[in-house]
Amino acid sequence: MIAECPVPRAESERVLLGHGAGGRLTAELLEHTVLPAFGGQNGPLEDAANLPGFDALVMTTDGFVVSPLFFPGGDIGSLAVHGTINDLAMRGAVPIALSVALIVEEGLELGRLEAVLRSLGKAAQEAGVPVITGDTKVVGRGAADQVFITTTGIGRRLPGLSPSASDARAGDAVLLSSPIGLHGTAVLSTREGLGFEADIASDTRPLHRLVAALAPLGDRLHVLRDPTRGGLAAALNEIARDSGVAVDIDEGAVPVPGPVAAACDILGLDPLHVANEGCMVAFVAPDAADAALAALRSLPEGSGAVRIGNVLAADGHPGRVVMRTAVGARRVVDMPLGEQLPRIC
């Protein structure tokens, strides 16, 4: 009997943590695996979508798996509320109601679950949006990490607003509502015990009031995006790609808190790639830039708003984001490949 060697078989491709990072791996997973199952997608992938048949209503769904559950400035409960509200706000909508589904690991201390839920309820009440329905499931030990939260939000679009990632135009001013990098570095420091949490707290907060303040701009407000997973770099690249324009930003104008810059320098991270949960990017017509900044700065959550750049005609390079550095050079700001900081939201 002659033994035969089996034909080598390539190992099947597997899901990586980076596929949930909001960068190029996420885009590939959506394009090749997720969207084809639902018949594909025309147009940009927005934070929320119009409800078919009800043009004034906007809907979003989000999942939260952040580790650890509690971190300086927030926790998974408040983060779930803020993140869902912000996805609605980025489409120009104010929140009407939320639903909340819990996946709870067997063995989780009831006190920790109660603390998460109290924080979630408080965040919803402070934002003025009720939690009207939900679901709870318990899975075996090891089948989840303590608790995962899935939310769905319904919002009503503010009259005159229809911001979209595909509506940036040459000449637009690029505004940022507050400093970047706080959420990602706060969560990472707490998770790994790095010690930065004494100086850095997450910026998690709802942004719908900022968007309401911008509502008088009407159709001069072209794009809104909150730079969460993948950070500011991912958000700007998505907008440039979907709008077919180039974006030029000034490194010196991008506000990075000193402790965040120091932490990123030590850890080898680019602050542009670090997740945020309480700031947003706005692309507005050039003649509306001053009014938009004044509106943002009129609220505490937008008091640090600044102009960080401009939109340029593509000139053969649609989708490109370029940064003018402090030494006068220019560098391309690429879309992150995966996630330097997994389980961040």
mmCIF file of C-alpha atoms in Angstrom:
data_model
loop_
_atom_site.group_PDB
_atom_site.id
_atom_site.type_symbol
_atom_site.label_atom_id
_atom_site.label_comp_id
_atom_site.label_asym_id
_atom_site.label_seq_id
_atom_site.Cartn_x
_atom_site.Cartn_y
_atom_site.Cartn_z
ATOM 1 C CA MET A 1 0.000 0.000 0.000
ATOM 2 C CA ILE A 2 1.445 3.323 -1.013
ATOM 3 C CA ALA A 3 0.834 6.252 1.311
ATOM 4 C CA GLU A 4 -0.163 9.474 -0.375
ATOM 5 C CA CYS A 5 0.571 12.918 0.965
ATOM 6 C CA PRO A 6 -2.549 15.019 1.309
ATOM 7 C CA VAL A 7 -2.836 18.018 -0.969
ATOM 8 C CA PRO A 8 -1.947 21.140 1.031
ATOM 9 C CA ARG A 9 -4.960 23.306 1.708
ATOM 10 C CA ALA A 10 -4.740 27.024 2.226
ATOM 11 C CA GLU A 11 -5.976 28.116 5.621
ATOM 12 C CA SER A 12 -9.338 29.834 5.424
ATOM 13 C CA GLU A 13 -9.345 33.577 5.857
ATOM 14 C CA ARG A 14 -10.482 34.631 9.300
ATOM 15 C CA VAL A 15 -11.924 37.718 10.900
ATOM 16 C CA LEU A 16 -9.330 39.897 12.625
ATOM 17 C CA LEU A 17 -9.755 42.543 15.315
ATOM 18 C CA GLY A 18 -8.715 45.048 12.664
ATOM 19 C CA HIS A 19 -11.847 44.255 10.651
ATOM 20 C CA GLY A 20 -13.800 46.175 13.280
ATOM 21 C CA ALA A 21 -11.458 49.140 13.378
ATOM 22 C CA GLY A 22 -13.056 51.541 10.927
ATOM 23 C CA GLY A 23 -10.070 51.515 8.545
ATOM 24 C CA ARG A 24 -9.259 49.732 5.298
ATOM 25 C CA LEU A 25 -9.896 46.258 6.722
ATOM 26 C CA THR A 26 -13.375 47.312 7.806
ATOM 27 C CA ALA A 27 -14.086 48.717 4.348
ATOM 28 C CA GLU A 28 -12.974 45.426 2.764
ATOM 29 C CA LEU A 29 -15.160 43.376 5.126
ATOM 30 C CA LEU A 30 -18.172 45.534 4.309
ATOM 31 C CA GLU A 31 -17.537 45.531 0.566
ATOM 32 C CA HIS A 32 -16.823 41.830 0.123
ATOM 33 C CA THR A 33 -18.795 40.130 2.890
ATOM 34 C CA VAL A 34 -21.441 42.235 4.635
ATOM 35 C CA LEU A 35 -23.024 44.398 1.950
ATOM 36 C CA PRO A 36 -23.336 41.673 -0.756
ATOM 37 C CA ALA A 37 -25.532 39.698 1.648
ATOM 38 C CA PHE A 38 -28.030 42.574 1.641
ATOM 39 C CA GLY A 39 -27.980 43.351 -2.054
ATOM 40 C CA GLY A 40 -25.119 45.847 -2.085
ATOM 41 C CA GLN A 41 -25.076 49.557 -1.331
ATOM 42 C CA ASN A 42 -25.378 52.599 -3.550
ATOM 43 C CA GLY A 43 -23.679 55.763 -2.348
ATOM 44 C CA PRO A 44 -21.633 56.466 0.766
ATOM 45 C CA LEU A 45 -21.936 54.468 3.966
ATOM 46 C CA GLU A 46 -23.256 57.000 6.439
ATOM 47 C CA ASP A 47 -23.508 56.916 10.231
ATOM 48 C CA ALA A 48 -27.300 56.645 9.935
ATOM 49 C CA ALA A 49 -29.896 56.244 7.193
ATOM 50 C CA ASN A 50 -33.222 57.741 6.198
ATOM 51 C CA LEU A 51 -36.171 55.577 7.188
ATOM 52 C CA PRO A 52 -37.827 54.456 3.917
ATOM 53 C CA GLY A 53 -41.112 56.254 3.393
ATOM 54 C CA PHE A 54 -40.429 58.756 6.182
ATOM 55 C CA ASP A 55 -37.942 61.306 4.860
ATOM 56 C CA ALA A 56 -37.810 63.262 8.118
ATOM 57 C CA LEU A 57 -36.846 60.211 10.201
ATOM 58 C CA VAL A 58 -33.330 58.831 10.569
ATOM 59 C CA MET A 59 -32.284 55.471 12.030
ATOM 60 C CA THR A 60 -29.009 54.043 13.283
ATOM 61 C CA THR A 61 -27.764 50.883 15.011
ATOM 62 C CA ASP A 62 -24.499 50.478 16.890
ATOM 63 C CA GLY A 63 -22.699 47.895 19.020
ATOM 64 C CA PHE A 64 -20.434 48.598 22.002
ATOM 65 C CA VAL A 65 -17.771 46.147 23.186
ATOM 66 C CA VAL A 66 -15.311 48.524 24.871
ATOM 67 C CA SER A 67 -12.782 47.037 27.261
ATOM 68 C CA PRO A 68 -12.590 47.889 30.136
ATOM 69 C CA LEU A 69 -16.226 48.623 30.975
ATOM 70 C CA PHE A 70 -15.267 51.665 33.075
ATOM 71 C CA PHE A 71 -12.622 54.236 32.140
ATOM 72 C CA PRO A 72 -11.801 57.853 33.057
ATOM 73 C CA GLY A 73 -14.605 60.084 31.812
ATOM 74 C CA GLY A 74 -17.134 57.359 31.072
ATOM 75 C CA ASP A 75 -18.157 53.738 30.757
ATOM 76 C CA ILE A 76 -19.809 51.404 28.280
ATOM 77 C CA GLY A 77 -23.295 52.553 29.346
ATOM 78 C CA SER A 78 -22.901 56.277 28.759
ATOM 79 C CA LEU A 79 -20.781 55.565 25.678
ATOM 80 C CA ALA A 80 -23.610 53.533 24.127
ATOM 81 C CA VAL A 81 -26.043 56.429 24.522
ATOM 82 C CA HIS A 82 -23.628 59.098 23.323
ATOM 83 C CA GLY A 83 -22.419 57.082 20.340
ATOM 84 C CA THR A 84 -25.934 56.367 19.119
ATOM 85 C CA ILE A 85 -27.083 59.957 19.525
ATOM 86 C CA ASN A 86 -24.003 61.162 17.669
ATOM 87 C CA ASP A 87 -24.602 58.851 14.716
ATOM 88 C CA LEU A 88 -28.054 60.415 14.343
ATOM 89 C CA ALA A 89 -26.649 63.920 14.795
ATOM 90 C CA MET A 90 -24.114 63.430 11.994
ATOM 91 C CA ARG A 91 -27.074 63.150 9.610
ATOM 92 C CA GLY A 92 -28.582 66.365 10.948
ATOM 93 C CA ALA A 93 -31.107 64.680 13.253
ATOM 94 C CA VAL A 94 -32.119 65.113 16.887
ATOM 95 C CA PRO A 95 -32.781 61.888 18.836
ATOM 96 C CA ILE A 96 -36.354 60.785 19.505
ATOM 97 C CA ALA A 97 -35.934 57.381 21.163
ATOM 98 C CA LEU A 98 -33.471 54.552 21.800
ATOM 99 C CA SER A 99 -33.655 50.799 22.157
ATOM 100 C CA VAL A 100 -31.025 48.869 24.135
ATOM 101 C CA ALA A 101 -30.083 45.189 23.902
ATOM 102 C CA LEU A 102 -27.716 43.546 26.394
ATOM 103 C CA ILE A 103 -25.537 40.459 25.950
ATOM 104 C CA VAL A 104 -24.417 39.551 29.495
ATOM 105 C CA GLU A 105 -21.779 36.973 30.384
ATOM 106 C CA GLU A 106 -22.683 34.438 33.048
ATOM 107 C CA GLY A 107 -20.835 35.277 36.256
ATOM 108 C CA LEU A 108 -20.794 39.053 35.856
ATOM 109 C CA GLU A 109 -21.282 40.731 39.215
ATOM 110 C CA LEU A 110 -24.770 42.207 39.399
ATOM 111 C CA GLY A 111 -23.314 45.357 40.958
ATOM 112 C CA ARG A 112 -21.219 46.030 37.843
ATOM 113 C CA LEU A 113 -24.208 45.467 35.567
ATOM 114 C CA GLU A 114 -26.320 47.798 37.700
ATOM 115 C CA ALA A 115 -23.622 50.474 37.542
ATOM 116 C CA VAL A 116 -23.508 50.234 33.738
ATOM 117 C CA LEU A 117 -27.291 50.489 33.475
ATOM 118 C CA ARG A 118 -27.520 53.411 35.891
ATOM 119 C CA SER A 119 -24.953 55.276 33.823
ATOM 120 C CA LEU A 120 -26.793 54.444 30.595
ATOM 121 C CA GLY A 121 -30.085 55.663 32.033
ATOM 122 C CA LYS A 122 -28.543 58.856 33.369
ATOM 123 C CA ALA A 123 -26.898 59.629 30.021
ATOM 124 C CA ALA A 124 -30.198 59.123 28.205
ATOM 125 C CA GLN A 125 -32.084 61.351 30.650
ATOM 126 C CA GLU A 126 -29.485 64.113 30.425
ATOM 127 C CA ALA A 127 -29.671 63.987 26.634
ATOM 128 C CA GLY A 128 -33.466 64.126 26.735
ATOM 129 C CA VAL A 129 -34.010 60.864 24.849
ATOM 130 C CA PRO A 130 -36.038 57.959 26.314
ATOM 131 C CA VAL A 131 -35.089 54.285 26.164
ATOM 132 C CA ILE A 132 -38.382 52.769 25.020
ATOM 133 C CA THR A 133 -37.604 49.088 24.369
ATOM 134 C CA GLY A 134 -34.844 46.512 24.495
ATOM 135 C CA ASP A 135 -33.785 42.934 25.141
ATOM 136 C CA THR A 136 -31.507 41.003 27.502
ATOM 137 C CA LYS A 137 -29.683 37.743 26.839
ATOM 138 C CA VAL A 138 -27.234 35.826 29.058
ATOM 139 C CA VAL A 139 -24.496 33.651 27.525
ATOM 140 C CA GLY A 140 -22.111 31.158 29.099
ATOM 141 C CA ARG A 141 -18.810 32.052 30.689
ATOM 142 C CA GLY A 142 -16.290 32.964 28.006
ATOM 143 C CA ALA A 143 -18.904 33.486 25.296
ATOM 144 C CA ALA A 144 -18.784 37.275 25.857
ATOM 145 C CA ASP A 145 -16.568 39.672 27.799
ATOM 146 C CA GLN A 146 -18.760 40.777 30.736
ATOM 147 C CA VAL A 147 -21.373 42.759 28.808
ATOM 148 C CA PHE A 148 -21.904 43.923 25.218
ATOM 149 C CA ILE A 149 -24.517 46.564 24.335
ATOM 150 C CA THR A 150 -26.361 47.049 21.055
ATOM 151 C CA THR A 151 -28.426 50.177 20.544
ATOM 152 C CA THR A 152 -30.818 51.465 17.922
ATOM 153 C CA GLY A 153 -31.758 55.112 17.669
ATOM 154 C CA ILE A 154 -34.491 56.981 15.844
ATOM 155 C CA GLY A 155 -34.113 60.695 15.151
ATOM 156 C CA ARG A 156 -35.932 63.507 13.388
ATOM 157 C CA ARG A 157 -33.973 65.507 10.830
ATOM 158 C CA LEU A 158 -33.698 69.212 11.558
ATOM 159 C CA PRO A 159 -35.413 71.298 8.840
ATOM 160 C CA GLY A 160 -33.032 72.391 6.103
ATOM 161 C CA LEU A 161 -30.201 70.010 7.066
ATOM 162 C CA SER A 162 -29.088 67.049 4.950
ATOM 163 C CA PRO A 163 -25.341 66.619 5.597
ATOM 164 C CA SER A 164 -23.667 63.722 3.830
ATOM 165 C CA ALA A 165 -20.138 62.370 3.498
ATOM 166 C CA SER A 166 -20.523 62.776 -0.271
ATOM 167 C CA ASP A 167 -21.329 66.509 -0.188
ATOM 168 C CA ALA A 168 -17.939 68.114 0.507
ATOM 169 C CA ARG A 169 -17.110 70.741 -2.123
ATOM 170 C CA ALA A 170 -13.974 72.541 -3.242
ATOM 171 C CA GLY A 171 -13.479 75.636 -1.111
ATOM 172 C CA ASP A 172 -15.241 74.251 1.964
ATOM 173 C CA ALA A 173 -13.779 75.092 5.358
ATOM 174 C CA VAL A 174 -12.938 72.073 7.533
ATOM 175 C CA LEU A 175 -13.845 72.648 11.189
ATOM 176 C CA LEU A 176 -13.170 70.537 14.283
ATOM 177 C CA SER A 177 -15.317 70.995 17.374
ATOM 178 C CA SER A 178 -12.772 70.011 20.057
ATOM 179 C CA PRO A 179 -9.358 68.379 20.675
ATOM 180 C CA ILE A 180 -8.659 64.839 19.460
ATOM 181 C CA GLY A 181 -7.244 61.665 20.967
ATOM 182 C CA LEU A 182 -8.715 61.762 24.466
ATOM 183 C CA HIS A 183 -11.015 58.748 24.310
ATOM 184 C CA GLY A 184 -8.607 56.282 22.754
ATOM 185 C CA THR A 185 -5.686 57.102 25.009
ATOM 186 C CA ALA A 186 -7.867 57.099 28.152
ATOM 187 C CA VAL A 187 -9.261 53.639 27.377
ATOM 188 C CA LEU A 188 -5.877 52.204 26.376
ATOM 189 C CA SER A 189 -4.144 53.564 29.466
ATOM 190 C CA THR A 190 -6.796 52.097 31.759
ATOM 191 C CA ARG A 191 -6.788 48.737 29.982
ATOM 192 C CA GLU A 192 -3.031 48.330 30.031
ATOM 193 C CA GLY A 193 -2.323 50.108 33.327
ATOM 194 C CA LEU A 194 -0.045 52.655 31.661
ATOM 195 C CA GLY A 195 -0.677 55.460 34.159
ATOM 196 C CA PHE A 196 -1.816 58.149 31.707
ATOM 197 C CA GLU A 197 -5.379 58.047 33.048
ATOM 198 C CA ALA A 198 -4.435 60.508 35.788
ATOM 199 C CA ASP A 199 -4.089 63.212 33.115
ATOM 200 C CA ILE A 200 -6.429 61.986 30.351
ATOM 201 C CA ALA A 201 -10.187 61.387 30.426
ATOM 202 C CA SER A 202 -12.451 60.281 27.593
ATOM 203 C CA ASP A 203 -14.317 63.024 25.737
ATOM 204 C CA THR A 204 -17.496 60.918 25.411
ATOM 205 C CA ARG A 205 -20.571 63.166 25.203
ATOM 206 C CA PRO A 206 -23.595 63.789 22.983
ATOM 207 C CA LEU A 207 -23.209 66.180 20.056
ATOM 208 C CA HIS A 208 -26.814 66.756 18.966
ATOM 209 C CA ARG A 209 -26.963 70.186 20.604
ATOM 210 C CA LEU A 210 -23.916 71.300 18.601
ATOM 211 C CA VAL A 211 -25.635 70.192 15.411
ATOM 212 C CA ALA A 212 -28.795 72.063 16.413
ATOM 213 C CA ALA A 213 -26.672 75.189 16.861
ATOM 214 C CA LEU A 214 -25.448 74.769 13.270
ATOM 215 C CA ALA A 215 -28.970 74.305 11.882
ATOM 216 C CA PRO A 216 -29.353 77.982 10.808
ATOM 217 C CA LEU A 217 -26.588 77.371 8.244
ATOM 218 C CA GLY A 218 -29.016 75.208 6.274
ATOM 219 C CA ASP A 219 -27.588 73.913 3.007
ATOM 220 C CA ARG A 220 -24.264 75.654 3.641
ATOM 221 C CA LEU A 221 -23.507 72.848 6.125
ATOM 222 C CA HIS A 222 -22.311 70.081 3.824
ATOM 223 C CA VAL A 223 -20.733 67.301 5.920
ATOM 224 C CA LEU A 224 -20.729 66.165 9.541
ATOM 225 C CA ARG A 225 -18.747 63.212 10.848
ATOM 226 C CA ASP A 226 -17.615 62.135 14.306
ATOM 227 C CA PRO A 227 -14.105 60.638 14.098
ATOM 228 C CA THR A 228 -14.547 57.539 16.248
ATOM 229 C CA ARG A 229 -12.843 54.292 15.168
ATOM 230 C CA GLY A 230 -9.828 55.113 13.026
ATOM 231 C CA GLY A 231 -9.774 58.667 14.356
ATOM 232 C CA LEU A 232 -9.620 61.894 12.394
ATOM 233 C CA ALA A 233 -7.539 60.260 9.652
ATOM 234 C CA ALA A 234 -10.248 57.713 8.826
ATOM 235 C CA ALA A 235 -13.039 60.306 8.913
ATOM 236 C CA LEU A 236 -11.267 62.717 6.558
ATOM 237 C CA ASN A 237 -10.291 59.936 4.150
ATOM 238 C CA GLU A 238 -13.858 58.642 3.992
ATOM 239 C CA ILE A 239 -15.213 62.106 3.260
ATOM 240 C CA ALA A 240 -12.571 62.842 0.628
ATOM 241 C CA ARG A 241 -13.224 59.479 -1.050
ATOM 242 C CA ASP A 242 -17.019 59.724 -1.027
ATOM 243 C CA SER A 243 -17.018 63.353 -2.221
ATOM 244 C CA GLY A 244 -14.269 62.920 -4.824
ATOM 245 C CA VAL A 245 -12.231 65.838 -3.453
ATOM 246 C CA ALA A 246 -8.889 66.456 -1.781
ATOM 247 C CA VAL A 247 -8.602 67.683 1.808
ATOM 248 C CA ASP A 248 -5.748 69.877 3.016
ATOM 249 C CA ILE A 249 -5.239 70.271 6.778
ATOM 250 C CA ASP A 250 -2.731 72.197 8.876
ATOM 251 C CA GLU A 251 -0.925 70.145 11.530
ATOM 252 C CA GLY A 252 -0.500 73.197 13.747
ATOM 253 C CA ALA A 253 -4.231 73.868 13.729
ATOM 254 C CA VAL A 254 -5.271 70.371 14.864
ATOM 255 C CA PRO A 255 -5.708 70.528 18.663
ATOM 256 C CA VAL A 256 -3.988 67.626 20.442
ATOM 257 C CA PRO A 257 -3.869 67.926 24.264
ATOM 258 C CA GLY A 258 -0.358 67.787 25.697
ATOM 259 C CA PRO A 259 -0.912 64.561 27.693
ATOM 260 C CA VAL A 260 -2.379 62.870 24.610
ATOM 261 C CA ALA A 261 0.590 63.942 22.473
ATOM 262 C CA ALA A 262 3.006 62.645 25.128
ATOM 263 C CA ALA A 263 1.186 59.312 25.458
ATOM 264 C CA CYS A 264 1.061 58.833 21.689
ATOM 265 C CA ASP A 265 4.758 59.668 21.385
ATOM 266 C CA ILE A 266 5.686 57.069 24.011
ATOM 267 C CA LEU A 267 3.392 54.401 22.537
ATOM 268 C CA GLY A 268 4.247 55.093 18.892
ATOM 269 C CA LEU A 269 0.695 56.122 18.003
ATOM 270 C CA ASP A 270 -0.440 58.787 15.559
ATOM 271 C CA PRO A 271 -3.015 61.054 17.296
ATOM 272 C CA LEU A 272 -4.844 61.297 13.965
ATOM 273 C CA HIS A 273 -5.592 57.558 14.197
ATOM 274 C CA VAL A 274 -6.808 57.557 17.809
ATOM 275 C CA ALA A 275 -10.551 57.220 18.464
ATOM 276 C CA ASN A 276 -12.700 60.091 19.729
ATOM 277 C CA GLU A 277 -16.215 60.046 21.161
ATOM 278 C CA GLY A 278 -17.042 63.694 21.755
ATOM 279 C CA CYS A 279 -15.878 65.757 18.789
ATOM 280 C CA MET A 280 -16.994 66.177 15.205
ATOM 281 C CA VAL A 281 -15.716 67.397 11.864
ATOM 282 C CA ALA A 282 -17.853 69.849 9.905
ATOM 283 C CA PHE A 283 -17.393 70.859 6.282
ATOM 284 C CA VAL A 284 -19.103 74.177 5.593
ATOM 285 C CA ALA A 285 -19.249 76.661 2.738
ATOM 286 C CA PRO A 286 -16.399 79.187 3.031
ATOM 287 C CA ASP A 287 -18.741 82.123 3.611
ATOM 288 C CA ALA A 288 -20.308 80.252 6.557
ATOM 289 C CA ALA A 289 -17.079 79.339 8.381
ATOM 290 C CA ASP A 290 -17.088 82.244 10.841
ATOM 291 C CA ALA A 291 -20.764 81.797 11.680
ATOM 292 C CA ALA A 292 -20.264 78.059 12.153
ATOM 293 C CA LEU A 293 -17.327 78.574 14.510
ATOM 294 C CA ALA A 294 -19.297 81.109 16.520
ATOM 295 C CA ALA A 295 -22.228 78.692 16.801
ATOM 296 C CA LEU A 296 -19.983 75.835 17.918
ATOM 297 C CA ARG A 297 -18.146 77.974 20.455
ATOM 298 C CA SER A 298 -21.446 79.120 21.963
ATOM 299 C CA LEU A 299 -21.810 75.724 23.672
ATOM 300 C CA PRO A 300 -19.461 74.118 26.215
ATOM 301 C CA GLU A 301 -18.891 71.033 24.067
ATOM 302 C CA GLY A 302 -17.764 73.246 21.170
ATOM 303 C CA SER A 303 -15.808 75.898 23.074
ATOM 304 C CA GLY A 304 -12.539 74.689 21.549
ATOM 305 C CA ALA A 305 -13.767 74.645 17.938
ATOM 306 C CA VAL A 306 -11.163 75.551 15.309
ATOM 307 C CA ARG A 307 -10.669 75.609 11.575
ATOM 308 C CA ILE A 308 -8.129 72.948 10.601
ATOM 309 C CA GLY A 309 -8.094 73.103 6.804
ATOM 310 C CA ASN A 310 -9.838 73.401 3.475
ATOM 311 C CA VAL A 311 -11.257 71.285 0.688
ATOM 312 C CA LEU A 312 -9.433 71.398 -2.619
ATOM 313 C CA ALA A 313 -10.436 70.373 -6.111
ATOM 314 C CA ALA A 314 -9.286 66.797 -6.730
ATOM 315 C CA ASP A 315 -6.822 67.716 -9.542
ATOM 316 C CA GLY A 316 -6.264 64.073 -10.389
ATOM 317 C CA HIS A 317 -6.064 62.941 -6.762
ATOM 318 C CA PRO A 318 -9.632 62.393 -5.543
ATOM 319 C CA GLY A 319 -9.817 61.015 -2.054
ATOM 320 C CA ARG A 320 -6.423 62.308 -0.949
ATOM 321 C CA VAL A 321 -5.869 63.910 2.461
ATOM 322 C CA VAL A 322 -2.701 65.981 2.862
ATOM 323 C CA MET A 323 -1.303 67.583 6.009
ATOM 324 C CA ARG A 324 0.953 70.639 6.099
ATOM 325 C CA THR A 325 3.434 69.811 8.845
ATOM 326 C CA ALA A 326 5.036 72.096 11.408
ATOM 327 C CA VAL A 327 8.301 72.127 9.437
ATOM 328 C CA GLY A 328 6.600 73.263 6.241
ATOM 329 C CA ALA A 329 6.516 69.899 4.470
ATOM 330 C CA ARG A 330 3.461 68.031 3.283
ATOM 331 C CA ARG A 331 2.582 64.423 3.984
ATOM 332 C CA VAL A 332 -0.256 62.218 2.849
ATOM 333 C CA VAL A 333 -2.575 61.164 5.674
ATOM 334 C CA ASP A 334 -3.534 57.596 4.814
ATOM 335 C CA MET A 335 -6.599 55.655 5.848
ATOM 336 C CA PRO A 336 -5.566 53.437 8.801
ATOM 337 C CA LEU A 337 -5.206 49.779 7.839
ATOM 338 C CA GLY A 338 -6.640 48.292 11.016
ATOM 339 C CA GLU A 339 -6.975 49.239 14.643
ATOM 340 C CA GLN A 340 -3.999 50.203 16.749
ATOM 341 C CA LEU A 341 -6.416 50.212 19.703
ATOM 342 C CA PRO A 342 -8.969 47.364 19.508
ATOM 343 C CA ARG A 343 -12.165 47.213 21.596
ATOM 344 C CA ILE A 344 -12.228 51.012 21.905
ATOM 345 C CA CYS A 345 -15.994 51.532 21.569
#
